[in-house]
Short mmCIF file of C-alpha atoms and ligand atoms in Angstrom, two decimals:
data_model
loop_
_atom_site.label_atom_id
_atom_site.label_comp_id
_atom_site.label_asym_id
_atom_site.label_seq_id
_atom_site.Cartn_x
_atom_site.Cartn_y
_atom_site.Cartn_z
CA MET Y 270 0.00 0.00 0.00
CA ILE Y 271 1.39 3.44 -0.95
CA VAL Y 272 0.92 5.97 1.86
CA ARG Y 273 1.14 9.53 0.57
CA SER Y 274 1.45 12.45 2.94
CA MET Y 275 -1.44 14.94 3.03
CA VAL Y 276 -0.87 18.11 1.01
CA PHE Y 277 -2.10 21.47 2.31
CA LEU Y 278 -1.16 24.28 -0.03
CA LYS Y 279 -3.69 26.94 0.91
CA ASN Y 280 -1.94 30.32 1.27
CA LYS Y 281 1.51 28.85 0.55
CA SER Y 282 3.96 31.16 -1.22
CA LEU Y 283 6.10 29.88 -4.09
CA ILE Y 284 9.56 31.49 -4.11
CA THR Y 285 11.54 28.45 -5.30
CA THR Y 286 10.44 24.85 -5.98
CA GLN Y 287 13.21 23.69 -3.64
CA GLU Y 288 11.19 24.93 -0.65
CA TRP Y 289 8.22 22.75 -1.62
CA SER Y 290 8.07 19.00 -1.03
CA LYS Y 291 7.91 16.63 -3.98
CA ASP Y 292 4.33 15.72 -2.99
CA GLU Y 293 3.37 19.41 -3.07
CA LEU Y 294 4.91 19.85 -6.52
CA GLU Y 295 3.20 16.68 -7.78
CA TYR Y 296 -0.11 17.95 -6.38
CA VAL Y 297 0.15 21.14 -8.48
CA LEU Y 298 1.22 19.17 -11.56
CA ASN Y 299 -1.75 16.84 -11.20
CA LYS Y 300 -4.12 19.80 -10.81
CA ALA Y 301 -2.62 21.35 -13.93
CA PHE Y 302 -3.05 18.14 -15.96
CA GLU Y 303 -6.63 17.83 -14.74
CA LEU Y 304 -7.45 21.43 -15.72
CA LYS Y 305 -5.73 21.11 -19.09
CA LYS Y 306 -7.62 17.90 -19.90
CA THR Y 307 -11.03 19.31 -19.17
CA PHE Y 308 -10.60 22.86 -20.47
CA LYS Y 309 -11.77 23.96 -23.88
CA LYS Y 310 -11.35 27.53 -25.07
CA GLY Y 311 -14.51 29.63 -24.87
CA ARG Y 312 -16.70 31.18 -22.22
CA TYR Y 313 -19.11 28.24 -22.16
CA ASN Y 314 -16.50 26.03 -20.55
CA ILE Y 315 -14.95 28.32 -17.96
CA HIS Y 316 -13.98 26.55 -14.74
CA LYS Y 317 -15.21 29.07 -12.19
CA LYS Y 318 -13.03 27.69 -9.45
CA LEU Y 319 -11.65 31.13 -8.56
CA GLU Y 320 -14.77 33.26 -8.97
CA GLY Y 321 -14.37 36.35 -6.78
CA TYR Y 322 -10.59 35.85 -6.34
CA THR Y 323 -8.06 38.51 -7.35
CA LEU Y 324 -4.38 38.20 -8.22
CA ILE Y 325 -2.27 41.38 -8.11
CA MET Y 326 0.73 41.23 -10.44
CA LEU Y 327 3.65 43.55 -9.68
CA PHE Y 328 5.94 43.70 -12.71
CA PHE Y 329 9.19 45.60 -12.19
CA SER Y 330 10.43 43.96 -15.42
CA PRO Y 331 8.88 43.11 -18.80
CA SER Y 332 7.08 39.89 -19.72
CA THR Y 333 5.03 38.27 -22.47
CA ARG Y 334 4.39 34.73 -21.20
CA THR Y 335 4.26 35.21 -17.42
CA ARG Y 336 2.04 38.28 -17.47
CA ASN Y 337 -0.41 37.00 -20.08
CA SER Y 338 -0.60 33.38 -18.93
CA PHE Y 339 -1.35 34.42 -15.34
CA GLU Y 340 -3.90 37.02 -16.44
CA VAL Y 341 -5.61 34.66 -18.90
CA GLY Y 342 -5.45 31.88 -16.30
CA MET Y 343 -7.29 33.98 -13.71
CA THR Y 344 -9.92 34.94 -16.32
CA GLN Y 345 -10.44 31.31 -17.35
CA LEU Y 346 -10.90 30.36 -13.70
CA GLY Y 347 -13.54 33.07 -13.23
CA GLY Y 348 -11.24 35.33 -11.19
CA HIS Y 349 -9.50 38.62 -11.93
CA ALA Y 350 -5.88 39.71 -12.34
CA ILE Y 351 -4.55 43.26 -11.97
CA TYR Y 352 -1.36 44.25 -13.81
CA ILE Y 353 0.80 46.87 -12.10
CA ASP Y 354 3.79 48.45 -13.82
CA ALA Y 355 5.63 48.34 -10.50
CA ASP Y 356 8.48 50.59 -11.62
CA LYS Y 357 5.90 53.37 -11.83
CA SER Y 358 4.12 52.47 -8.57
CA TRP Y 359 4.89 54.06 -5.19
CA VAL Y 360 6.92 51.07 -4.08
CA GLY Y 361 8.98 51.19 -7.30
CA ARG Y 362 9.74 54.86 -6.70
CA LYS Y 363 10.67 54.08 -3.09
CA SER Y 364 7.90 56.42 -1.85
CA GLU Y 365 6.22 53.55 -0.02
CA SER Y 366 7.86 50.71 1.88
CA ILE Y 367 7.61 47.06 0.89
CA LYS Y 368 5.97 46.40 4.25
CA ASP Y 369 3.18 48.95 3.69
CA THR Y 370 2.64 47.84 0.08
CA ALA Y 371 2.43 44.17 1.09
CA LYS Y 372 0.07 44.90 4.01
CA VAL Y 373 -2.28 47.08 1.93
CA LEU Y 374 -2.43 44.73 -1.08
CA SER Y 375 -3.15 41.87 1.34
CA ARG Y 376 -6.37 43.67 2.35
CA TYR Y 377 -7.58 43.79 -1.29
CA ALA Y 378 -6.44 40.66 -3.07
CA ASP Y 379 -5.91 36.91 -2.59
CA ALA Y 380 -2.38 36.50 -3.99
CA ILE Y 381 0.48 38.69 -5.24
CA GLY Y 382 2.87 37.82 -8.07
CA ILE Y 383 6.16 39.72 -8.38
CA ARG Y 384 8.80 39.90 -11.13
CA ILE Y 385 12.13 41.68 -10.55
CA PHE Y 386 15.14 41.27 -12.85
CA PRO Y 387 18.77 41.94 -11.83
CA ASN Y 388 19.01 45.34 -13.60
CA VAL Y 389 16.24 46.70 -11.31
CA VAL Y 390 18.49 46.04 -8.29
CA LYS Y 391 21.64 47.20 -10.11
CA TRP Y 392 22.93 43.62 -10.41
CA LYS Y 393 23.41 43.21 -6.67
CA TYR Y 394 23.38 39.40 -6.57
CA GLY Y 395 20.38 38.00 -4.70
CA GLU Y 396 18.82 41.41 -4.02
CA ALA Y 397 15.73 40.81 -6.19
CA ASN Y 398 15.09 37.55 -4.35
CA ARG Y 399 15.60 39.36 -1.03
CA ILE Y 400 12.92 41.90 -2.02
CA ILE Y 401 10.45 39.14 -2.89
CA ARG Y 402 11.15 37.50 0.46
CA GLU Y 403 10.56 40.83 2.22
CA PHE Y 404 7.15 41.01 0.50
CA GLU Y 405 6.49 37.46 1.71
CA LYS Y 406 7.45 38.39 5.28
CA PHE Y 407 4.84 41.14 5.49
CA SER Y 408 2.16 39.81 3.17
CA GLU Y 409 -0.92 38.11 4.61
CA ILE Y 410 -1.62 36.41 1.26
CA PRO Y 411 0.60 34.09 -0.80
CA ILE Y 412 3.45 35.50 -2.88
CA ILE Y 413 4.30 33.93 -6.23
CA ASN Y 414 7.78 34.50 -7.62
CA PHE Y 415 7.21 35.57 -11.23
CA GLU Y 416 11.04 35.43 -11.73
CA ASP Y 417 13.72 37.13 -9.72
CA ASP Y 418 17.50 37.12 -10.03
CA LEU Y 419 17.85 33.59 -8.60
CA TYR Y 420 14.72 31.63 -9.44
CA HIS Y 421 11.89 31.18 -11.95
CA PRO Y 422 9.84 28.44 -10.25
CA CYS Y 423 6.72 28.70 -12.46
CA GLN Y 424 8.83 28.20 -15.58
CA ALA Y 425 10.64 25.21 -14.06
CA LEU Y 426 7.46 23.52 -12.89
CA SER Y 427 5.64 24.05 -16.19
CA ASP Y 428 8.72 22.65 -17.97
CA ILE Y 429 8.44 19.53 -15.81
CA MET Y 430 4.79 19.34 -16.92
CA THR Y 431 5.88 19.53 -20.58
CA ILE Y 432 8.58 16.88 -20.09
CA LYS Y 433 6.07 14.58 -18.38
CA GLU Y 434 3.74 14.98 -21.38
CA LYS Y 435 6.47 14.17 -23.90
CA VAL Y 436 8.50 11.50 -22.12
CA ASN Y 437 6.81 8.39 -20.79
CA ASN Y 438 9.11 7.77 -17.85
CA LEU Y 439 11.52 10.51 -16.73
CA LYS Y 440 13.72 8.10 -14.79
CA ASN Y 441 17.29 8.20 -16.12
CA LYS Y 442 16.45 10.09 -19.29
CA LYS Y 443 19.42 12.26 -20.32
CA PHE Y 444 18.51 15.93 -19.80
CA VAL Y 445 21.04 18.54 -20.93
CA ILE Y 446 21.09 22.17 -19.85
CA SER Y 447 23.29 24.01 -22.30
CA TRP Y 448 24.64 27.53 -22.09
CA ALA Y 449 24.39 29.59 -25.30
CA TYR Y 450 25.90 32.86 -26.41
CA HIS Y 451 23.76 36.00 -26.11
CA PRO Y 452 24.86 39.62 -26.74
CA ARG Y 453 24.13 40.72 -23.18
CA PRO Y 454 24.22 38.98 -19.80
CA LEU Y 455 20.95 37.30 -18.80
CA PRO Y 456 19.84 36.21 -15.30
CA VAL Y 457 20.73 32.81 -13.84
CA SER Y 458 17.16 32.26 -12.62
CA VAL Y 459 16.11 29.81 -15.36
CA PRO Y 460 19.20 27.56 -15.28
CA ASN Y 461 19.11 27.57 -11.46
CA SER Y 462 15.42 26.63 -11.30
CA THR Y 463 15.73 24.11 -14.13
CA LEU Y 464 18.60 22.36 -12.33
CA LEU Y 465 16.75 22.34 -9.01
CA ALA Y 466 13.56 20.93 -10.52
CA THR Y 467 14.94 18.38 -13.01
CA THR Y 468 17.25 16.78 -10.42
CA ARG Y 469 14.17 16.06 -8.26
CA PHE Y 470 12.21 14.30 -10.97
CA GLY Y 471 14.61 11.45 -11.76
CA LEU Y 472 16.24 12.87 -14.89
CA ASP Y 473 19.97 12.30 -15.45
CA VAL Y 474 21.14 15.91 -15.75
CA THR Y 475 24.18 17.21 -17.64
CA LEU Y 476 25.08 20.88 -17.36
CA VAL Y 477 27.30 22.22 -20.15
CA HIS Y 478 28.84 25.68 -20.32
CA PRO Y 479 32.14 27.25 -21.29
CA PRO Y 480 34.76 27.95 -18.59
CA GLY Y 481 33.83 31.10 -16.67
CA PHE Y 482 30.08 30.49 -16.79
CA GLU Y 483 29.81 28.29 -13.69
CA LEU Y 484 26.59 28.59 -11.72
CA ASP Y 485 26.46 29.36 -8.00
CA ASP Y 486 28.13 26.59 -5.94
CA LYS Y 487 25.17 26.60 -3.56
CA ILE Y 488 22.77 25.71 -6.40
CA ILE Y 489 25.16 23.08 -7.79
CA ASN Y 490 25.49 21.43 -4.38
CA ILE Y 491 21.72 21.31 -3.88
CA ALA Y 492 21.28 19.88 -7.40
CA LYS Y 493 23.87 17.17 -6.62
CA LYS Y 494 22.04 16.27 -3.40
CA ASN Y 495 18.68 16.21 -5.21
CA ALA Y 496 20.08 13.84 -7.85
CA SER Y 497 21.65 11.48 -5.34
CA LYS Y 498 18.43 11.41 -3.28
CA ASN Y 499 16.40 10.59 -6.38
CA GLY Y 500 18.75 7.91 -7.75
CA SER Y 501 19.77 9.93 -10.80
CA SER Y 502 23.02 11.54 -11.93
CA PHE Y 503 24.32 15.07 -12.29
CA GLU Y 504 27.38 15.98 -14.34
CA ILE Y 505 29.06 19.17 -15.49
CA THR Y 506 31.13 19.45 -18.68
CA ASN Y 507 32.65 22.17 -20.86
CA THR Y 508 32.29 20.12 -24.06
CA LEU Y 509 29.14 20.55 -26.12
CA GLU Y 510 29.56 17.33 -28.14
CA ASP Y 511 29.89 15.20 -24.98
CA ALA Y 512 26.78 16.79 -23.51
CA TYR Y 513 24.59 16.45 -26.60
CA ALA Y 514 25.64 12.83 -27.31
CA GLY Y 515 22.65 10.56 -26.64
CA ALA Y 516 20.56 13.30 -25.03
CA ASP Y 517 16.82 12.78 -24.69
CA ILE Y 518 16.12 16.44 -23.97
CA VAL Y 519 18.26 19.52 -24.64
CA TYR Y 520 17.32 22.71 -22.79
CA VAL Y 521 19.24 25.70 -24.14
CA LYS Y 522 19.58 28.95 -22.19
CA SER Y 523 22.04 31.80 -21.95
CA TRP Y 524 23.15 33.32 -18.67
CA GLY Y 525 25.69 35.91 -17.58
CA SER Y 526 28.98 35.02 -15.91
CA LEU Y 527 28.87 35.26 -12.11
CA LYS Y 528 32.61 36.07 -12.23
CA GLU Y 529 31.86 39.50 -13.71
CA TYR Y 530 28.33 39.91 -12.39
CA GLY Y 531 27.21 43.51 -12.82
CA ASN Y 532 30.26 44.43 -14.98
CA PRO Y 533 28.80 44.17 -18.52
CA GLN Y 534 31.95 45.34 -20.33
CA LYS Y 535 34.24 42.83 -18.62
CA GLU Y 536 31.57 40.15 -18.82
CA LYS Y 537 31.30 40.72 -22.58
CA LYS Y 538 35.00 39.89 -22.98
CA LEU Y 539 34.36 36.52 -21.31
CA ARG Y 540 31.44 35.79 -23.64
CA ILE Y 541 32.72 36.95 -27.04
CA PRO Y 542 35.03 33.93 -27.70
CA TYR Y 543 31.99 31.63 -27.58
CA ARG Y 544 29.82 33.58 -30.05
CA GLU Y 545 30.38 31.29 -33.04
CA ASN Y 546 30.24 27.83 -31.47
CA TRP Y 547 27.82 28.07 -28.56
CA ILE Y 548 24.64 28.07 -30.62
CA CYS Y 549 22.26 25.12 -30.78
CA ASN Y 550 22.20 23.93 -34.41
CA ASP Y 551 21.26 20.84 -36.45
CA GLN Y 552 24.78 19.39 -36.23
CA LEU Y 553 24.55 19.35 -32.42
CA MET Y 554 20.96 18.07 -32.40
CA ASP Y 555 22.09 15.23 -34.73
CA LEU Y 556 24.19 13.92 -31.82
CA THR Y 557 21.10 13.48 -29.64
CA ASN Y 558 18.65 10.59 -29.64
CA LYS Y 559 16.45 10.40 -32.74
CA ASN Y 560 13.30 11.34 -30.83
CA SER Y 561 14.90 13.94 -28.58
CA PHE Y 562 13.33 17.26 -27.63
CA PHE Y 563 14.64 20.82 -27.88
CA MET Y 564 13.46 23.18 -25.13
CA HIS Y 565 13.80 26.90 -24.41
CA CYS Y 566 11.75 29.02 -22.01
CA MET Y 567 11.41 31.91 -24.54
CA PRO Y 568 11.90 34.71 -25.43
CA ILE Y 569 14.54 33.19 -27.69
CA ARG Y 570 16.91 35.21 -29.85
CA ARG Y 571 16.74 33.15 -33.03
CA ASN Y 572 19.98 32.33 -34.86
CA VAL Y 573 21.95 33.44 -31.81
CA ILE Y 574 20.79 30.99 -29.09
CA ALA Y 575 19.48 28.39 -31.56
CA THR Y 576 19.06 28.35 -35.33
CA ASP Y 577 15.66 28.79 -36.99
CA SER Y 578 16.05 25.25 -38.20
CA VAL Y 579 16.20 23.96 -34.60
CA CYS Y 580 13.50 26.30 -33.25
CA ASP Y 581 11.08 25.26 -36.00
CA GLY Y 582 12.36 21.70 -36.44
CA ALA Y 583 10.98 18.31 -35.46
CA HIS Y 584 12.69 18.27 -32.05
CA SER Y 585 11.33 21.63 -30.91
CA ILE Y 586 8.64 21.82 -28.21
CA ILE Y 587 9.05 25.51 -27.35
CA TYR Y 588 5.41 26.42 -28.01
CA ASP Y 589 4.16 23.51 -25.91
CA GLN Y 590 6.36 24.83 -23.09
CA ALA Y 591 4.89 28.30 -23.47
CA GLU Y 592 1.33 26.91 -23.52
CA ASN Y 593 1.91 24.88 -20.38
CA ARG Y 594 2.77 28.04 -18.43
CA LEU Y 595 -0.98 28.71 -18.58
CA HIS Y 596 -2.09 25.26 -17.42
CA LEU Y 597 0.53 24.86 -14.71
CA GLN Y 598 -0.13 28.28 -13.24
CA LYS Y 599 -3.88 27.61 -13.19
CA GLY Y 600 -3.08 24.45 -11.23
CA LEU Y 601 -0.88 26.48 -8.90
CA LEU Y 602 -3.49 29.21 -8.36
CA VAL Y 603 -6.25 26.71 -7.58
CA SER Y 604 -3.88 24.85 -5.23
CA ILE Y 605 -2.79 27.84 -3.16
CA LEU Y 606 -6.13 29.67 -3.16
CA GLN Y 607 -8.64 26.86 -2.83
CA SER Y 608 -7.18 23.61 -1.55
N1 CP C 980 9.66 32.53 -20.06
C1 CP C 980 9.16 33.68 -19.54
O1 CP C 980 9.11 33.85 -18.31
O2 CP C 980 8.72 34.56 -20.47
P1 CP C 980 8.37 36.09 -20.21
O3 CP C 980 9.67 36.76 -19.81
O4 CP C 980 7.81 36.60 -21.48
O5 CP C 980 7.39 36.16 -19.06
#
């Protein structure tokens, strides 16, 4: 007999998947699958599970997928979402404290989502995450991390949903996270969250990047522990061909070097030598398994991160990933507001 622990998610904040148990993450995934299976576009089939509920969305940084999937998700569930250009709000101008903003919004709404990229906090490492945690400290309603400078939990969890849809059994499938060149430094939130989530779901994870683009040791150590606890493997290499060989899934993402974090000119010098070779192309994808998948969280700079041929090719599941942001987040909202 399988005994599963009870899951109580009501009012639980999501800052990083690592702070949620596997059962809690599975609960949200199951909710998302259930909602996706029974939902058909159109007013006639709205699940009114969140009628009367309001989500306030504080965006200090731009978004296409996160903003629209959360807003559409609330609408489809019969609730309401409010978009705030947070840079122009009192809290963004520093006229009102985080404490007062969190306390006041808690009196109006049922959950708050927040996005803050590193440039908003002048590339002070971890500061965006600290701000989100300060909101969480004072808020009386759950906080959802819409992506900060360390984590993007909604992306990682919806990517797990997509992988589960595509791959029958995740156990010991080769999952590669590959760095790619990009003309400016990007946050480490997606690779961090991808590593933390994939190492908990039984995938054999290989991280590949050029020298100088190592991720935070703290994240690497947690990922190693996750993998060993889940009976899977975790490896790091600097060689693209070794990483791609026999891969079942390739997840490509660029990130800035932590060695020159906040120094774009010096950081650029580290990146330039990799401009030609660190792009995902058909030659690299040919090294993977025949039925492998190409993933990217989007937005993707085509023909820089990956070629058009890969983005639009048979391996690509980038639009399925983007769609699942909607379903996963609906599962999350129902879980933390209703369960
Ligand atoms: N992947 C993702 O979070 O996309 P947006 O930046 O458009 O929200």
